[in-house]
Amino acid sequence: MPDLRSIPAVGRLLEEDTAKTLVGQYGRDLVVKAIRETIYRIRSGQGSGQTTNAETILHDVEIHLESWFTPTLRPVINATGVVIHTNLGRAPLSKSALQAAAVAGGEYTTLEFNLDNGKRGSRSVHAEEQLKRLLGVDAALVVNNNAAAVLLCLSALARRRKVVISRTQLVEIGGGFRVPEVMSQSGAILYEIGTTNRVHIADYKKALVEKPALIMRAHHSNYRIIGFTSEPALSDIVSTAHSQDIPVLDDLGSGALLDTSRYGLLHEPTVQESLEAGVDVVCFSGDKLLGGPQAGIIVGRKELLDKVKKHPLARAVRADKLCLAALSATLDHYLKGEAEDQVPVWQMIAKDEAGLKTTVEHWKLALGAGEVQPGRSAIGGGSLPEETLPTWVLQLTVENPDRFLSKLRRNSPPVIARIENETVILDARTIFPEQEEPLLAAIARVLH
Ligand SMILES: *Cc1c(COP(=O)(O)O)cnc(C)c1O
């Protein structure tokens, strides 16, 4: 226990050269605050050192101040192989999406300004023009995320009215999004049909006598029902609904615009297919398989979208300018047919096995450690459950895999890996070329 009476006074500490440097860096008020906290910790027995000399105390003060300015939102190296890793921020943006967001953030923009007449414009023209062109719809709206998109559509189109949905689709996405709860939050009245494993077109037909406002379809996203199951084709649900002039809302979740089966994965339903099936309003995420910024995208029939746009909630969940700029740039990649080359999520899905193997062989050579092994990468983001892509990984057999992972996490930048069969696995699929050097440096540091 240090001698508490020997702790220098705050004013005395501030006269030290180290303290003066800190004041120059952080300002006097903050340094005083950090000194007080450090002294308080020493007095209450939580100090790091046994001594109470000025230099030791000021060293602790400096550590305090540094930690206050270390961002909590930091870039990490994703060596898990999970392409759309929700906990790691889902989709990384393309270079031009990033550039567009930087410009929109750093300068004045035409966010709500019409250059032709010098009057107020609408923010809804931006990404929405591209969505119309790309998907052939006559209206689109971008909101903060897909959860908001679904909530908004239900609030605007079905408040106090029934919405028919199959029990096979009452999914919980994670992060608190449960389809039945979002439906009731919107004020819509849930009208469940079918059973957990099966629903038939006859169930939909029977529900029409309830005069529902909408028939809703929710994509299963993160789970699959196998065995004795059935769900009618979306086009059959649509023609049943339309026979009574009832619109269909499709919550598609992952929002793929490209066909995942081209990469040896199961086919994830696409936005285009929902529209071809005749769905009136489709909602999907911007940062899942679309590979853009966090956004909820609503496309479909103009008369319905007009109601959605006019609802008071639309203002509360509107997309910001950074999102609109990045989304616009992401959609351009699809319009130009270059998504697979430019959108990181698709670049990673499209990586070929031979290239992945070469990368991992290079890692092994550089490190002089580990084994080059075949593995499986998951897509993540609540899409394609149980589906994986063949990949190549570096397998490290270490004494304590948990501790190894924890040391990798404490690296700067942190490296996130996983454990399989008591070994550390580093998947090349989700590593950007420019991350290889820091990744190898991190592994080498932890190994030695
Ligand atoms: C992911 C998902 C959502 C939520 O989308 P966010 O963009 O994360 O808000 C809603 N519905 C389905 C079917 C989903 O897969």
mmCIF file with all atom_site columns, N, CA and C and ligand atoms in Angstrom, residues 86 90 144-150 169 171 173-174 177 179 182 216-222 251-255 268 283-288 294-297 381-383, ligand 1:
data_model
loop_
_atom_site.group_PDB
_atom_site.id
_atom_site.type_symbol
_atom_site.label_atom_id
_atom_site.label_alt_id
_atom_site.label_comp_id
_atom_site.label_asym_id
_atom_site.label_entity_id
_atom_site.label_seq_id
_atom_site.pdbx_PDB_ins_code
_atom_site.Cartn_x
_atom_site.Cartn_y
_atom_site.Cartn_z
_atom_site.occupancy
_atom_site.B_iso_or_equiv
_atom_site.pdbx_formal_charge
_atom_site.auth_seq_id
_atom_site.auth_comp_id
_atom_site.auth_asym_id
_atom_site.auth_atom_id
_atom_site.pdbx_PDB_model_num
ATOM   1   N N  . THR A 1 86  ? -22.393 -9.901  -39.204 1.00 0.00 ? 86  THR A N  1
ATOM   2   C CA . THR A 1 86  ? -23.198 -8.835  -38.598 1.00 0.00 ? 86  THR A CA 1
ATOM   3   C C  . THR A 1 86  ? -22.449 -8.137  -37.471 1.00 0.00 ? 86  THR A C  1
ATOM   4   N N  . ARG A 1 90  ? -21.256 -6.108  -41.054 1.00 0.00 ? 90  ARG A N  1
ATOM   5   C CA . ARG A 1 90  ? -21.826 -6.572  -42.330 1.00 0.00 ? 90  ARG A CA 1
ATOM   6   C C  . ARG A 1 90  ? -20.955 -6.215  -43.535 1.00 0.00 ? 90  ARG A C  1
ATOM   7   N N  . ASN A 1 144 ? -33.679 3.914   -43.200 1.00 0.00 ? 144 ASN A N  1
ATOM   8   C CA . ASN A 1 144 ? -32.506 3.628   -42.388 1.00 0.00 ? 144 ASN A CA 1
ATOM   9   C C  . ASN A 1 144 ? -32.045 2.166   -42.368 1.00 0.00 ? 144 ASN A C  1
ATOM   10  N N  . ASN A 1 145 ? -32.959 1.242   -42.304 1.00 0.00 ? 145 ASN A N  1
ATOM   11  C CA . ASN A 1 145 ? -32.599 -0.182  -42.392 1.00 0.00 ? 145 ASN A CA 1
ATOM   12  C C  . ASN A 1 145 ? -33.844 -0.973  -42.761 1.00 0.00 ? 145 ASN A C  1
ATOM   13  N N  . ASN A 1 146 ? -33.681 -2.261  -42.978 1.00 0.00 ? 146 ASN A N  1
ATOM   14  C CA . ASN A 1 146 ? -34.820 -3.038  -43.457 1.00 0.00 ? 146 ASN A CA 1
ATOM   15  C C  . ASN A 1 146 ? -35.877 -3.246  -42.376 1.00 0.00 ? 146 ASN A C  1
ATOM   16  N N  . ALA A 1 147 ? -35.449 -3.289  -41.118 1.00 0.00 ? 147 ALA A N  1
ATOM   17  C CA . ALA A 1 147 ? -36.430 -3.396  -40.036 1.00 0.00 ? 147 ALA A CA 1
ATOM   18  C C  . ALA A 1 147 ? -37.373 -2.194  -40.099 1.00 0.00 ? 147 ALA A C  1
ATOM   19  N N  . ALA A 1 148 ? -36.792 -1.003  -40.312 1.00 0.00 ? 148 ALA A N  1
ATOM   20  C CA . ALA A 1 148 ? -37.599 0.211   -40.433 1.00 0.00 ? 148 ALA A CA 1
ATOM   21  C C  . ALA A 1 148 ? -38.478 0.162   -41.680 1.00 0.00 ? 148 ALA A C  1
ATOM   22  N N  . ALA A 1 149 ? -37.937 -0.409  -42.758 1.00 0.00 ? 149 ALA A N  1
ATOM   23  C CA . ALA A 1 149 ? -38.702 -0.497  -44.007 1.00 0.00 ? 149 ALA A CA 1
ATOM   24  C C  . ALA A 1 149 ? -39.978 -1.311  -43.794 1.00 0.00 ? 149 ALA A C  1
ATOM   25  N N  . VAL A 1 150 ? -39.836 -2.452  -43.113 1.00 0.00 ? 150 VAL A N  1
ATOM   26  C CA . VAL A 1 150 ? -40.994 -3.326  -42.885 1.00 0.00 ? 150 VAL A CA 1
ATOM   27  C C  . VAL A 1 150 ? -41.991 -2.651  -41.948 1.00 0.00 ? 150 VAL A C  1
ATOM   28  N N  . GLN A 1 169 ? -43.316 -18.561 -41.549 1.00 0.00 ? 169 GLN A N  1
ATOM   29  C CA . GLN A 1 169 ? -42.467 -17.378 -41.787 1.00 0.00 ? 169 GLN A CA 1
ATOM   30  C C  . GLN A 1 169 ? -42.363 -16.447 -40.590 1.00 0.00 ? 169 GLN A C  1
ATOM   31  N N  . VAL A 1 171 ? -40.428 -15.492 -38.347 1.00 0.00 ? 171 VAL A N  1
ATOM   32  C CA . VAL A 1 171 ? -39.013 -15.658 -38.041 1.00 0.00 ? 171 VAL A CA 1
ATOM   33  C C  . VAL A 1 171 ? -38.500 -14.596 -37.054 1.00 0.00 ? 171 VAL A C  1
ATOM   34  N N  . ILE A 1 173 ? -35.072 -12.615 -36.662 1.00 0.00 ? 173 ILE A N  1
ATOM   35  C CA . ILE A 1 173 ? -33.854 -12.386 -37.444 1.00 0.00 ? 173 ILE A CA 1
ATOM   36  C C  . ILE A 1 173 ? -32.636 -12.295 -36.530 1.00 0.00 ? 173 ILE A C  1
ATOM   37  N N  . GLY A 1 174 ? -32.839 -11.848 -35.308 1.00 0.00 ? 174 GLY A N  1
ATOM   38  C CA . GLY A 1 174 ? -31.700 -11.540 -34.423 1.00 0.00 ? 174 GLY A CA 1
ATOM   39  C C  . GLY A 1 174 ? -31.685 -10.046 -34.188 1.00 0.00 ? 174 GLY A C  1
ATOM   40  N N  . PHE A 1 177 ? -35.297 -8.380  -33.887 1.00 0.00 ? 177 PHE A N  1
ATOM   41  C CA . PHE A 1 177 ? -36.291 -8.264  -34.957 1.00 0.00 ? 177 PHE A CA 1
ATOM   42  C C  . PHE A 1 177 ? -37.067 -9.568  -35.077 1.00 0.00 ? 177 PHE A C  1
ATOM   43  N N  . VAL A 1 179 ? -40.588 -11.012 -36.687 1.00 0.00 ? 179 VAL A N  1
ATOM   44  C CA . VAL A 1 179 ? -41.640 -10.619 -37.622 1.00 0.00 ? 179 VAL A CA 1
ATOM   45  C C  . VAL A 1 179 ? -42.979 -10.381 -36.907 1.00 0.00 ? 179 VAL A C  1
ATOM   46  N N  . VAL A 1 182 ? -42.789 -7.054  -34.875 1.00 0.00 ? 182 VAL A N  1
ATOM   47  C CA . VAL A 1 182 ? -42.744 -5.850  -35.711 1.00 0.00 ? 182 VAL A CA 1
ATOM   48  C C  . VAL A 1 182 ? -44.131 -5.590  -36.296 1.00 0.00 ? 182 VAL A C  1
ATOM   49  N N  . MET A 1 216 ? -48.596 -10.842 -46.517 1.00 0.00 ? 216 MET A N  1
ATOM   50  C CA . MET A 1 216 ? -47.164 -10.618 -46.360 1.00 0.00 ? 216 MET A CA 1
ATOM   51  C C  . MET A 1 216 ? -46.415 -11.935 -46.492 1.00 0.00 ? 216 MET A C  1
ATOM   52  N N  . ARG A 1 217 ? -45.251 -11.845 -47.130 1.00 0.00 ? 217 ARG A N  1
ATOM   53  C CA . ARG A 1 217 ? -44.353 -12.993 -47.186 1.00 0.00 ? 217 ARG A CA 1
ATOM   54  C C  . ARG A 1 217 ? -43.042 -12.536 -46.554 1.00 0.00 ? 217 ARG A C  1
ATOM   55  N N  . ALA A 1 218 ? -42.516 -13.309 -45.614 1.00 0.00 ? 218 ALA A N  1
ATOM   56  C CA . ALA A 1 218 ? -41.220 -12.966 -45.026 1.00 0.00 ? 218 ALA A CA 1
ATOM   57  C C  . ALA A 1 218 ? -40.245 -14.070 -45.410 1.00 0.00 ? 218 ALA A C  1
ATOM   58  N N  . HIS A 1 219 ? -39.107 -13.660 -45.916 1.00 0.00 ? 219 HIS A N  1
ATOM   59  C CA . HIS A 1 219 ? -38.087 -14.633 -46.303 1.00 0.00 ? 219 HIS A CA 1
ATOM   60  C C  . HIS A 1 219 ? -37.552 -15.330 -45.048 1.00 0.00 ? 219 HIS A C  1
ATOM   61  N N  . HIS A 1 220 ? -37.337 -16.644 -45.125 1.00 0.00 ? 220 HIS A N  1
ATOM   62  C CA . HIS A 1 220 ? -36.869 -17.385 -43.949 1.00 0.00 ? 220 HIS A CA 1
ATOM   63  C C  . HIS A 1 220 ? -35.516 -16.894 -43.448 1.00 0.00 ? 220 HIS A C  1
ATOM   64  N N  . SER A 1 221 ? -34.720 -16.336 -44.338 1.00 0.00 ? 221 SER A N  1
ATOM   65  C CA . SER A 1 221 ? -33.414 -15.778 -43.970 1.00 0.00 ? 221 SER A CA 1
ATOM   66  C C  . SER A 1 221 ? -32.492 -16.772 -43.290 1.00 0.00 ? 221 SER A C  1
ATOM   67  N N  . ASN A 1 222 ? -32.563 -16.828 -41.954 1.00 0.00 ? 222 ASN A N  1
ATOM   68  C CA . ASN A 1 222 ? -31.521 -17.512 -41.201 1.00 0.00 ? 222 ASN A CA 1
ATOM   69  C C  . ASN A 1 222 ? -31.860 -18.938 -40.785 1.00 0.00 ? 222 ASN A C  1
ATOM   70  N N  . ASP A 1 251 ? -41.048 -9.247  -47.516 1.00 0.00 ? 251 ASP A N  1
ATOM   71  C CA . ASP A 1 251 ? -39.845 -8.868  -46.767 1.00 0.00 ? 251 ASP A CA 1
ATOM   72  C C  . ASP A 1 251 ? -38.762 -9.858  -47.152 1.00 0.00 ? 251 ASP A C  1
ATOM   73  N N  . LEU A 1 252 ? -37.897 -9.411  -48.041 1.00 0.00 ? 252 LEU A N  1
ATOM   74  C CA . LEU A 1 252 ? -36.919 -10.316 -48.638 1.00 0.00 ? 252 LEU A CA 1
ATOM   75  C C  . LEU A 1 252 ? -35.631 -10.400 -47.830 1.00 0.00 ? 252 LEU A C  1
ATOM   76  N N  . GLY A 1 253 ? -35.413 -9.490  -46.898 1.00 0.00 ? 253 GLY A N  1
ATOM   77  C CA . GLY A 1 253 ? -34.216 -9.561  -46.044 1.00 0.00 ? 253 GLY A CA 1
ATOM   78  C C  . GLY A 1 253 ? -32.928 -9.320  -46.807 1.00 0.00 ? 253 GLY A C  1
ATOM   79  N N  . SER A 1 254 ? -32.296 -10.391 -47.246 1.00 0.00 ? 254 SER A N  1
ATOM   80  C CA . SER A 1 254 ? -30.931 -10.287 -47.765 1.00 0.00 ? 254 SER A CA 1
ATOM   81  C C  . SER A 1 254 ? -30.802 -9.461  -49.042 1.00 0.00 ? 254 SER A C  1
ATOM   82  N N  . GLY A 1 255 ? -31.838 -9.384  -49.846 1.00 0.00 ? 255 GLY A N  1
ATOM   83  C CA . GLY A 1 255 ? -31.805 -8.484  -50.995 1.00 0.00 ? 255 GLY A CA 1
ATOM   84  C C  . GLY A 1 255 ? -30.754 -8.774  -52.045 1.00 0.00 ? 255 GLY A C  1
ATOM   85  N N  . GLU A 1 268 ? -30.450 -18.021 -53.546 1.00 0.00 ? 268 GLU A N  1
ATOM   86  C CA . GLU A 1 268 ? -31.114 -17.097 -52.630 1.00 0.00 ? 268 GLU A CA 1
ATOM   87  C C  . GLU A 1 268 ? -32.106 -16.287 -53.470 1.00 0.00 ? 268 GLU A C  1
ATOM   88  N N  . CYS A 1 283 ? -39.295 -5.270  -49.686 1.00 0.00 ? 283 CYS A N  1
ATOM   89  C CA . CYS A 1 283 ? -38.369 -4.619  -48.759 1.00 0.00 ? 283 CYS A CA 1
ATOM   90  C C  . CYS A 1 283 ? -37.111 -5.474  -48.624 1.00 0.00 ? 283 CYS A C  1
ATOM   91  N N  . PHE A 1 284 ? -35.948 -4.835  -48.626 1.00 0.00 ? 284 PHE A N  1
ATOM   92  C CA . PHE A 1 284 ? -34.706 -5.584  -48.399 1.00 0.00 ? 284 PHE A CA 1
ATOM   93  C C  . PHE A 1 284 ? -33.623 -4.687  -47.821 1.00 0.00 ? 284 PHE A C  1
ATOM   94  N N  . SER A 1 285 ? -32.559 -5.322  -47.320 1.00 0.00 ? 285 SER A N  1
ATOM   95  C CA . SER A 1 285 ? -31.470 -4.608  -46.656 1.00 0.00 ? 285 SER A CA 1
ATOM   96  C C  . SER A 1 285 ? -30.465 -4.077  -47.667 1.00 0.00 ? 285 SER A C  1
ATOM   97  N N  . GLY A 1 286 ? -29.811 -2.967  -47.327 1.00 0.00 ? 286 GLY A N  1
ATOM   98  C CA . GLY A 1 286 ? -28.746 -2.445  -48.181 1.00 0.00 ? 286 GLY A CA 1
ATOM   99  C C  . GLY A 1 286 ? -27.403 -3.087  -47.896 1.00 0.00 ? 286 GLY A C  1
ATOM   100 N N  . ASP A 1 287 ? -27.227 -3.630  -46.676 1.00 0.00 ? 287 ASP A N  1
ATOM   101 C CA . ASP A 1 287 ? -25.885 -4.079  -46.292 1.00 0.00 ? 287 ASP A CA 1
ATOM   102 C C  . ASP A 1 287 ? -25.773 -5.590  -46.101 1.00 0.00 ? 287 ASP A C  1
ATOM   103 N N  . LYS A 1 288 ? -26.698 -6.325  -46.697 1.00 0.00 ? 288 LYS A N  1
ATOM   104 C CA . LYS A 1 288 ? -26.514 -7.787  -46.719 1.00 0.00 ? 288 LYS A CA 1
ATOM   105 C C  . LYS A 1 288 ? -25.965 -8.142  -48.103 1.00 0.00 ? 288 LYS A C  1
ATOM   106 N N  . GLN A 1 294 ? -25.691 0.380   -44.640 1.00 0.00 ? 294 GLN A N  1
ATOM   107 C CA . GLN A 1 294 ? -26.910 0.028   -43.911 1.00 0.00 ? 294 GLN A CA 1
ATOM   108 C C  . GLN A 1 294 ? -28.063 0.850   -44.469 1.00 0.00 ? 294 GLN A C  1
ATOM   109 N N  . ALA A 1 295 ? -29.092 0.162   -44.935 1.00 0.00 ? 295 ALA A N  1
ATOM   110 C CA . ALA A 1 295 ? -30.258 0.855   -45.485 1.00 0.00 ? 295 ALA A CA 1
ATOM   111 C C  . ALA A 1 295 ? -31.397 -0.135  -45.598 1.00 0.00 ? 295 ALA A C  1
ATOM   112 N N  . GLY A 1 296 ? -32.596 0.396   -45.622 1.00 0.00 ? 296 GLY A N  1
ATOM   113 C CA . GLY A 1 296 ? -33.761 -0.424  -45.930 1.00 0.00 ? 296 GLY A CA 1
ATOM   114 C C  . GLY A 1 296 ? -34.301 0.080   -47.251 1.00 0.00 ? 296 GLY A C  1
ATOM   115 N N  . ILE A 1 297 ? -34.466 -0.815  -48.206 1.00 0.00 ? 297 ILE A N  1
ATOM   116 C CA . ILE A 1 297 ? -34.860 -0.395  -49.544 1.00 0.00 ? 297 ILE A CA 1
ATOM   117 C C  . ILE A 1 297 ? -36.272 -0.921  -49.812 1.00 0.00 ? 297 ILE A C  1
ATOM   118 N N  . GLY A 1 381 ? -25.012 -12.930 -42.339 1.00 0.00 ? 381 GLY A N  1
ATOM   119 C CA . GLY A 1 381 ? -26.004 -11.885 -42.574 1.00 0.00 ? 381 GLY A CA 1
ATOM   120 C C  . GLY A 1 381 ? -27.422 -12.412 -42.694 1.00 0.00 ? 381 GLY A C  1
ATOM   121 N N  . GLY A 1 382 ? -27.695 -13.532 -42.047 1.00 0.00 ? 382 GLY A N  1
ATOM   122 C CA . GLY A 1 382 ? -29.046 -14.081 -42.100 1.00 0.00 ? 382 GLY A CA 1
ATOM   123 C C  . GLY A 1 382 ? -29.438 -14.561 -43.480 1.00 0.00 ? 382 GLY A C  1
ATOM   124 N N  . SER A 1 383 ? -28.446 -14.907 -44.298 1.00 0.00 ? 383 SER A N  1
ATOM   125 C CA . SER A 1 383 ? -28.804 -15.470 -45.598 1.00 0.00 ? 383 SER A CA 1
ATOM   126 C C  . SER A 1 383 ? -28.183 -16.850 -45.729 1.00 0.00 ? 383 SER A C  1
HETATM 127 C C1 . LIG B 2 .   ? -32.157 -8.985  -41.991 1.00 0.00 ? 1   LIG B C1 1
HETATM 128 C C2 . LIG B 2 .   ? -33.624 -9.013  -42.118 1.00 0.00 ? 1   LIG B C2 1
HETATM 129 C C3 . LIG B 2 .   ? -34.403 -7.956  -41.626 1.00 0.00 ? 1   LIG B C3 1
HETATM 130 C C4 . LIG B 2 .   ? -33.784 -6.784  -40.906 1.00 0.00 ? 1   LIG B C4 1
HETATM 131 O O1 . LIG B 2 .   ? -33.022 -6.026  -41.792 1.00 0.00 ? 1   LIG B O1 1
HETATM 132 P P1 . LIG B 2 .   ? -32.007 -4.906  -41.230 1.00 0.00 ? 1   LIG B P1 1
HETATM 133 O O2 . LIG B 2 .   ? -31.490 -4.232  -42.453 1.00 0.00 ? 1   LIG B O2 1
HETATM 134 O O3 . LIG B 2 .   ? -30.974 -5.629  -40.450 1.00 0.00 ? 1   LIG B O3 1
HETATM 135 O O4 . LIG B 2 .   ? -32.803 -3.986  -40.379 1.00 0.00 ? 1   LIG B O4 1
HETATM 136 C C5 . LIG B 2 .   ? -35.759 -8.026  -41.771 1.00 0.00 ? 1   LIG B C5 1
HETATM 137 N N1 . LIG B 2 .   ? -36.344 -9.070  -42.384 1.00 0.00 ? 1   LIG B N1 1
HETATM 138 C C6 . LIG B 2 .   ? -35.644 -10.103 -42.886 1.00 0.00 ? 1   LIG B C6 1
HETATM 139 C C7 . LIG B 2 .   ? -36.363 -11.237 -43.544 1.00 0.00 ? 1   LIG B C7 1
HETATM 140 C C8 . LIG B 2 .   ? -34.250 -10.105 -42.775 1.00 0.00 ? 1   LIG B C8 1
HETATM 141 O O5 . LIG B 2 .   ? -33.526 -11.129 -43.260 1.00 0.00 ? 1   LIG B O5 1
#
